[in-house]
Amino acid sequence: QTVVTQEPSLTVSPGGTVTLTCASSTGAVTSGNYPNWFQQKPGLAPRALIYNTNNKHSWTPARFSGSLFGGKAALTLSGVQPEDEAEYYCLLYYGGARVFGGGTKLTVL
Amino acid sequence: QVQLVESGGGVVQPGRSLRLSCAASGFNFSIYGMHWVRQAPGKGLEWVAVISHAGNGIYYGDSVKGRFTISRDNSKSTLYLQMNSLTVEDTAVYYCAKKPPGTAAAGIDSWGQGTLVTVSS
């Protein structure tokens, strides 16, 4: 059973930069896993942010960016805003099936 | 504007069945693949199943394989999830979600608001 691992929690100061990562139990995350990133705030449905590693949706703020780094998928927030406080999930593709990471709770403090 | 409206949730006893529906509007439903994703209370997202636009490509998550069936009716712009042999571990909000077009199609670009399924005796 494939497990996708994210940091359980991270804290960042307003205006700062933070990187969230997404690792796969099967080995290095590659572009072939088509990493997607989602933001979820309490009581709301998730919202898509990034697809295919580093592509933004039309509604994704410019301060969000995606990459591959050190065998993991990464989501970087630059110039963090208070409204970025949320849970963030990655989603990886495994030849048909998909698996979500456990989520990272981002606190802006 | 994409709209996805789930229905069919409720309270069901362990071992029983339930069918969820997702009514889609605001886009050409028949050319997009669709997902079901669930979230247990206070827990993270769990991918459940995906179906291709024509219904001939289907994959399931390990925890629901053999018990759940995803299907669609393109003439009604509706996605379904038939859930059998339900257990308390299936208690969750179930989201319907749309695949993006083209090369982004491995992921999800739009989500419904979810419907709550509670499995309890």
mmCIF file of C-alpha atoms in Angstrom:
data_model
loop_
_atom_site.group_PDB
_atom_site.id
_atom_site.type_symbol
_atom_site.label_atom_id
_atom_site.label_comp_id
_atom_site.label_asym_id
_atom_site.label_seq_id
_atom_site.Cartn_x
_atom_site.Cartn_y
_atom_site.Cartn_z
ATOM 1 C CA GLN A 1 0.000 0.000 0.000
ATOM 2 C CA THR A 2 1.480 3.312 -1.112
ATOM 3 C CA VAL A 3 1.915 5.992 1.532
ATOM 4 C CA VAL A 4 2.405 9.683 0.746
ATOM 5 C CA THR A 5 4.003 11.677 3.565
ATOM 6 C CA GLN A 6 3.783 15.383 4.354
ATOM 7 C CA GLU A 7 4.945 17.407 7.345
ATOM 8 C CA PRO A 8 2.111 17.294 9.904
ATOM 9 C CA SER A 9 2.480 20.964 10.762
ATOM 10 C CA LEU A 10 4.528 24.048 9.948
ATOM 11 C CA THR A 11 4.536 27.599 11.259
ATOM 12 C CA VAL A 12 5.512 30.705 9.304
ATOM 13 C CA SER A 13 5.487 34.427 10.029
ATOM 14 C CA PRO A 14 3.448 36.815 7.894
ATOM 15 C CA GLY A 15 5.526 37.897 4.895
ATOM 16 C CA GLY A 16 7.837 34.933 5.253
ATOM 17 C CA THR A 17 8.534 31.972 2.998
ATOM 18 C CA VAL A 18 7.758 28.331 3.718
ATOM 19 C CA THR A 19 8.149 25.091 1.773
ATOM 20 C CA LEU A 20 5.893 22.072 2.229
ATOM 21 C CA THR A 21 7.029 18.701 0.911
ATOM 22 C CA CYS A 22 5.397 15.503 -0.332
ATOM 23 C CA ALA A 23 7.246 12.181 -0.319
ATOM 24 C CA SER A 24 6.289 8.782 -1.722
ATOM 25 C CA SER A 25 6.920 5.399 -0.084
ATOM 26 C CA THR A 26 7.627 3.967 -3.547
ATOM 27 C CA GLY A 27 10.701 6.159 -4.082
ATOM 28 C CA ALA A 28 11.461 9.542 -5.558
ATOM 29 C CA VAL A 29 8.522 11.656 -6.670
ATOM 30 C CA THR A 30 8.861 12.490 -10.350
ATOM 31 C CA SER A 31 6.959 14.508 -12.920
ATOM 32 C CA GLY A 32 5.259 11.227 -13.846
ATOM 33 C CA ASN A 33 3.456 11.367 -10.503
ATOM 34 C CA TYR A 34 1.861 14.624 -11.729
ATOM 35 C CA PRO A 35 1.935 16.241 -8.261
ATOM 36 C CA ASN A 36 -1.107 18.318 -7.405
ATOM 37 C CA TRP A 37 -1.523 20.590 -4.402
ATOM 38 C CA PHE A 38 -4.737 21.630 -2.648
ATOM 39 C CA GLN A 39 -5.663 24.079 0.100
ATOM 40 C CA GLN A 40 -8.468 23.416 2.558
ATOM 41 C CA LYS A 41 -9.834 25.781 5.174
ATOM 42 C CA PRO A 42 -12.027 24.587 8.050
ATOM 43 C CA GLY A 43 -15.559 23.664 7.030
ATOM 44 C CA LEU A 44 -14.905 24.176 3.335
ATOM 45 C CA ALA A 45 -14.223 21.949 0.357
ATOM 46 C CA PRO A 46 -10.627 21.787 -0.849
ATOM 47 C CA ARG A 47 -9.409 24.180 -3.522
ATOM 48 C CA ALA A 48 -6.938 23.245 -6.248
ATOM 49 C CA LEU A 49 -3.701 25.254 -6.318
ATOM 50 C CA ILE A 50 -1.057 23.481 -8.416
ATOM 51 C CA TYR A 51 -1.155 20.730 -11.067
ATOM 52 C CA ASN A 52 1.560 18.762 -12.881
ATOM 53 C CA THR A 53 4.264 19.737 -10.390
ATOM 54 C CA ASN A 54 4.460 23.485 -11.049
ATOM 55 C CA ASN A 55 1.458 24.730 -13.024
ATOM 56 C CA LYS A 56 -0.919 27.208 -11.452
ATOM 57 C CA HIS A 57 -4.658 27.283 -12.024
ATOM 58 C CA SER A 58 -6.063 30.602 -13.223
ATOM 59 C CA TRP A 59 -7.190 31.413 -9.670
ATOM 60 C CA THR A 60 -3.960 30.476 -7.888
ATOM 61 C CA PRO A 61 -2.191 33.443 -6.279
ATOM 62 C CA ALA A 62 1.284 34.143 -7.667
ATOM 63 C CA ARG A 63 2.886 33.593 -4.250
ATOM 64 C CA PHE A 64 2.241 29.833 -4.545
ATOM 65 C CA SER A 65 4.699 27.759 -6.563
ATOM 66 C CA GLY A 66 5.390 24.055 -7.040
ATOM 67 C CA SER A 67 8.571 22.129 -7.758
ATOM 68 C CA LEU A 68 10.454 18.860 -7.360
ATOM 69 C CA PHE A 69 13.297 18.915 -4.874
ATOM 70 C CA GLY A 70 15.359 16.183 -3.288
ATOM 71 C CA GLY A 71 13.086 13.402 -4.541
ATOM 72 C CA LYS A 72 9.963 15.068 -3.239
ATOM 73 C CA ALA A 73 7.266 17.352 -4.567
ATOM 74 C CA ALA A 74 7.321 20.772 -2.936
ATOM 75 C CA LEU A 75 4.913 23.674 -2.500
ATOM 76 C CA THR A 76 6.500 27.029 -1.679
ATOM 77 C CA LEU A 77 4.598 30.024 -0.359
ATOM 78 C CA SER A 78 6.475 33.317 -0.681
ATOM 79 C CA GLY A 79 5.256 36.426 1.089
ATOM 80 C CA VAL A 80 2.812 34.466 3.224
ATOM 81 C CA GLN A 81 -0.500 36.169 4.026
ATOM 82 C CA PRO A 82 -2.666 35.545 7.109
ATOM 83 C CA GLU A 83 -5.336 34.028 4.858
ATOM 84 C CA ASP A 84 -2.886 31.297 3.838
ATOM 85 C CA GLU A 85 -3.407 29.613 7.186
ATOM 86 C CA ALA A 86 -4.993 26.300 6.162
ATOM 87 C CA GLU A 87 -4.414 22.591 5.618
ATOM 88 C CA TYR A 88 -2.479 21.709 2.474
ATOM 89 C CA TYR A 89 -2.642 18.342 0.701
ATOM 90 C CA CYS A 90 -0.612 16.861 -2.107
ATOM 91 C CA LEU A 91 -1.982 14.275 -4.518
ATOM 92 C CA LEU A 92 0.202 11.851 -6.473
ATOM 93 C CA TYR A 93 -0.659 9.765 -9.527
ATOM 94 C CA TYR A 94 0.333 6.091 -9.690
ATOM 95 C CA GLY A 95 -0.632 4.904 -13.149
ATOM 96 C CA GLY A 96 -4.372 5.235 -12.613
ATOM 97 C CA ALA A 97 -4.831 5.266 -8.869
ATOM 98 C CA ARG A 98 -4.129 8.395 -6.877
ATOM 99 C CA VAL A 99 -3.020 8.860 -3.273
ATOM 100 C CA PHE A 100 -3.314 11.932 -1.068
ATOM 101 C CA GLY A 101 -0.704 12.903 1.442
ATOM 102 C CA GLY A 102 -1.718 13.169 5.068
ATOM 103 C CA GLY A 103 -1.812 16.963 4.920
ATOM 104 C CA THR A 104 0.210 19.798 6.436
ATOM 105 C CA LYS A 105 -1.420 22.227 8.823
ATOM 106 C CA LEU A 106 0.119 25.618 8.106
ATOM 107 C CA THR A 107 -0.075 28.192 10.877
ATOM 108 C CA VAL A 108 0.652 31.849 10.131
ATOM 109 C CA LEU A 109 1.860 33.442 13.347
ATOM 110 C CA GLN B 1 -19.273 28.063 -13.902
ATOM 111 C CA VAL B 2 -18.642 24.510 -12.744
ATOM 112 C CA GLN B 3 -21.168 23.268 -10.205
ATOM 113 C CA LEU B 4 -21.059 19.857 -8.537
ATOM 114 C CA VAL B 5 -23.852 18.960 -6.117
ATOM 115 C CA GLU B 6 -23.628 15.729 -4.130
ATOM 116 C CA SER B 7 -26.646 14.000 -2.620
ATOM 117 C CA GLY B 8 -27.636 10.694 -1.080
ATOM 118 C CA GLY B 9 -25.717 10.889 2.169
ATOM 119 C CA GLY B 10 -27.223 10.011 5.520
ATOM 120 C CA VAL B 11 -27.090 7.543 8.374
ATOM 121 C CA VAL B 12 -26.823 3.861 7.478
ATOM 122 C CA GLN B 13 -26.213 0.724 9.519
ATOM 123 C CA PRO B 14 -23.005 -1.299 9.189
ATOM 124 C CA GLY B 15 -23.229 -3.882 6.436
ATOM 125 C CA ARG B 16 -25.856 -1.955 4.491
ATOM 126 C CA SER B 17 -25.583 -0.133 1.160
ATOM 127 C CA LEU B 18 -25.938 3.458 0.004
ATOM 128 C CA ARG B 19 -25.741 5.201 -3.355
ATOM 129 C CA LEU B 20 -24.386 8.717 -3.721
ATOM 130 C CA SER B 21 -25.094 10.985 -6.674
ATOM 131 C CA CYS B 22 -23.336 14.068 -7.991
ATOM 132 C CA ALA B 23 -25.228 16.375 -10.346
ATOM 133 C CA ALA B 24 -22.895 18.351 -12.606
ATOM 134 C CA SER B 25 -23.617 21.585 -14.435
ATOM 135 C CA GLY B 26 -21.795 24.492 -16.027
ATOM 136 C CA PHE B 27 -19.501 22.343 -18.190
ATOM 137 C CA ASN B 28 -19.638 19.542 -20.738
ATOM 138 C CA PHE B 29 -19.804 16.635 -18.274
ATOM 139 C CA SER B 30 -19.439 13.974 -20.963
ATOM 140 C CA ILE B 31 -15.848 14.895 -21.847
ATOM 141 C CA TYR B 32 -14.341 14.983 -18.354
ATOM 142 C CA GLY B 33 -13.226 12.262 -16.007
ATOM 143 C CA MET B 34 -14.545 12.447 -12.466
ATOM 144 C CA HIS B 35 -13.386 11.456 -8.968
ATOM 145 C CA TRP B 36 -14.846 10.638 -5.588
ATOM 146 C CA VAL B 37 -12.787 11.746 -2.586
ATOM 147 C CA ARG B 38 -13.731 11.342 1.071
ATOM 148 C CA GLN B 39 -12.745 12.890 4.383
ATOM 149 C CA ALA B 40 -13.449 11.254 7.731
ATOM 150 C CA PRO B 41 -14.325 13.643 10.576
ATOM 151 C CA GLY B 42 -11.196 15.509 11.668
ATOM 152 C CA LYS B 43 -9.009 13.555 9.242
ATOM 153 C CA GLY B 44 -7.293 14.137 5.912
ATOM 154 C CA LEU B 45 -8.454 13.617 2.361
ATOM 155 C CA GLU B 46 -8.652 10.067 1.001
ATOM 156 C CA TRP B 47 -8.912 9.407 -2.718
ATOM 157 C CA VAL B 48 -11.716 6.887 -3.419
ATOM 158 C CA ALA B 49 -12.184 6.348 -7.146
ATOM 159 C CA VAL B 50 -11.908 7.820 -10.632
ATOM 160 C CA ILE B 51 -13.847 7.199 -13.836
ATOM 161 C CA SER B 52 -12.933 8.288 -17.355
ATOM 162 C CA HIS B 53 -15.220 10.475 -19.431
ATOM 163 C CA ALA B 54 -16.676 7.471 -21.276
ATOM 164 C CA GLY B 55 -16.842 5.243 -18.207
ATOM 165 C CA ASN B 56 -14.426 2.641 -19.513
ATOM 166 C CA GLY B 57 -11.432 3.565 -17.353
ATOM 167 C CA ILE B 58 -11.984 3.031 -13.631
ATOM 168 C CA TYR B 59 -9.614 2.847 -10.647
ATOM 169 C CA TYR B 60 -10.260 2.479 -6.917
ATOM 170 C CA GLY B 61 -8.436 3.154 -3.706
ATOM 171 C CA ASP B 62 -7.300 0.082 -1.774
ATOM 172 C CA SER B 63 -9.726 0.591 1.119
ATOM 173 C CA VAL B 64 -12.856 0.506 -1.069
ATOM 174 C CA LYS B 65 -11.854 -1.930 -3.804
ATOM 175 C CA GLY B 66 -14.439 -4.688 -4.190
ATOM 176 C CA ARG B 67 -17.073 -2.830 -2.132
ATOM 177 C CA PHE B 68 -17.625 0.470 -3.952
ATOM 178 C CA THR B 69 -18.566 1.021 -7.600
ATOM 179 C CA ILE B 70 -18.189 4.305 -9.461
ATOM 180 C CA SER B 71 -20.361 4.941 -12.508
ATOM 181 C CA ARG B 72 -21.797 7.775 -14.559
ATOM 182 C CA ASP B 73 -24.726 8.679 -16.775
ATOM 183 C CA ASN B 74 -23.563 11.260 -19.305
ATOM 184 C CA SER B 75 -27.132 11.780 -20.557
ATOM 185 C CA LYS B 76 -28.034 13.025 -17.056
ATOM 186 C CA SER B 77 -24.682 14.714 -16.273
ATOM 187 C CA THR B 78 -24.573 12.651 -13.100
ATOM 188 C CA LEU B 79 -21.844 10.728 -11.292
ATOM 189 C CA TYR B 80 -22.624 7.887 -8.889
ATOM 190 C CA LEU B 81 -20.941 5.963 -6.108
ATOM 191 C CA GLN B 82 -22.540 2.672 -5.057
ATOM 192 C CA MET B 83 -21.267 1.745 -1.599
ATOM 193 C CA ASN B 84 -21.823 -1.787 -0.317
ATOM 194 C CA SER B 85 -20.837 -3.602 2.891
ATOM 195 C CA LEU B 86 -20.375 -0.320 4.690
ATOM 196 C CA THR B 87 -18.343 -0.177 7.903
ATOM 197 C CA VAL B 88 -17.896 2.536 10.519
ATOM 198 C CA GLU B 89 -14.566 3.363 8.836
ATOM 199 C CA ASP B 90 -16.527 4.570 5.797
ATOM 200 C CA THR B 91 -18.019 7.423 7.812
ATOM 201 C CA ALA B 92 -16.919 10.583 6.013
ATOM 202 C CA VAL B 93 -17.851 13.564 3.892
ATOM 203 C CA TYR B 94 -17.841 12.364 0.296
ATOM 204 C CA TYR B 95 -16.779 14.874 -2.351
ATOM 205 C CA CYS B 96 -17.385 14.682 -6.063
ATOM 206 C CA ALA B 97 -14.515 16.246 -8.036
ATOM 207 C CA LYS B 98 -13.754 16.986 -11.671
ATOM 208 C CA LYS B 99 -10.629 16.154 -13.637
ATOM 209 C CA PRO B 100 -9.028 19.043 -15.515
ATOM 210 C CA PRO B 101 -8.707 18.937 -19.292
ATOM 211 C CA GLY B 102 -5.749 17.770 -21.313
ATOM 212 C CA THR B 103 -2.326 17.287 -19.766
ATOM 213 C CA ALA B 104 -3.571 18.286 -16.312
ATOM 214 C CA ALA B 105 -5.969 15.363 -16.292
ATOM 215 C CA ALA B 106 -4.111 13.385 -13.637
ATOM 216 C CA GLY B 107 -5.472 15.720 -10.967
ATOM 217 C CA ILE B 108 -8.550 17.612 -9.842
ATOM 218 C CA ASP B 109 -9.610 21.181 -10.602
ATOM 219 C CA SER B 110 -13.099 21.517 -9.110
ATOM 220 C CA TRP B 111 -14.858 20.143 -6.039
ATOM 221 C CA GLY B 112 -18.428 19.812 -4.821
ATOM 222 C CA GLN B 113 -19.431 20.781 -1.291
ATOM 223 C CA GLY B 114 -19.698 17.185 -0.125
ATOM 224 C CA THR B 115 -22.326 14.913 1.400
ATOM 225 C CA LEU B 116 -21.963 13.304 4.825
ATOM 226 C CA VAL B 117 -22.250 9.547 5.194
ATOM 227 C CA THR B 118 -22.489 8.205 8.737
ATOM 228 C CA VAL B 119 -22.245 4.467 9.289
ATOM 229 C CA SER B 120 -23.605 3.639 12.711
ATOM 230 C CA SER B 121 -25.790 1.088 14.426
#
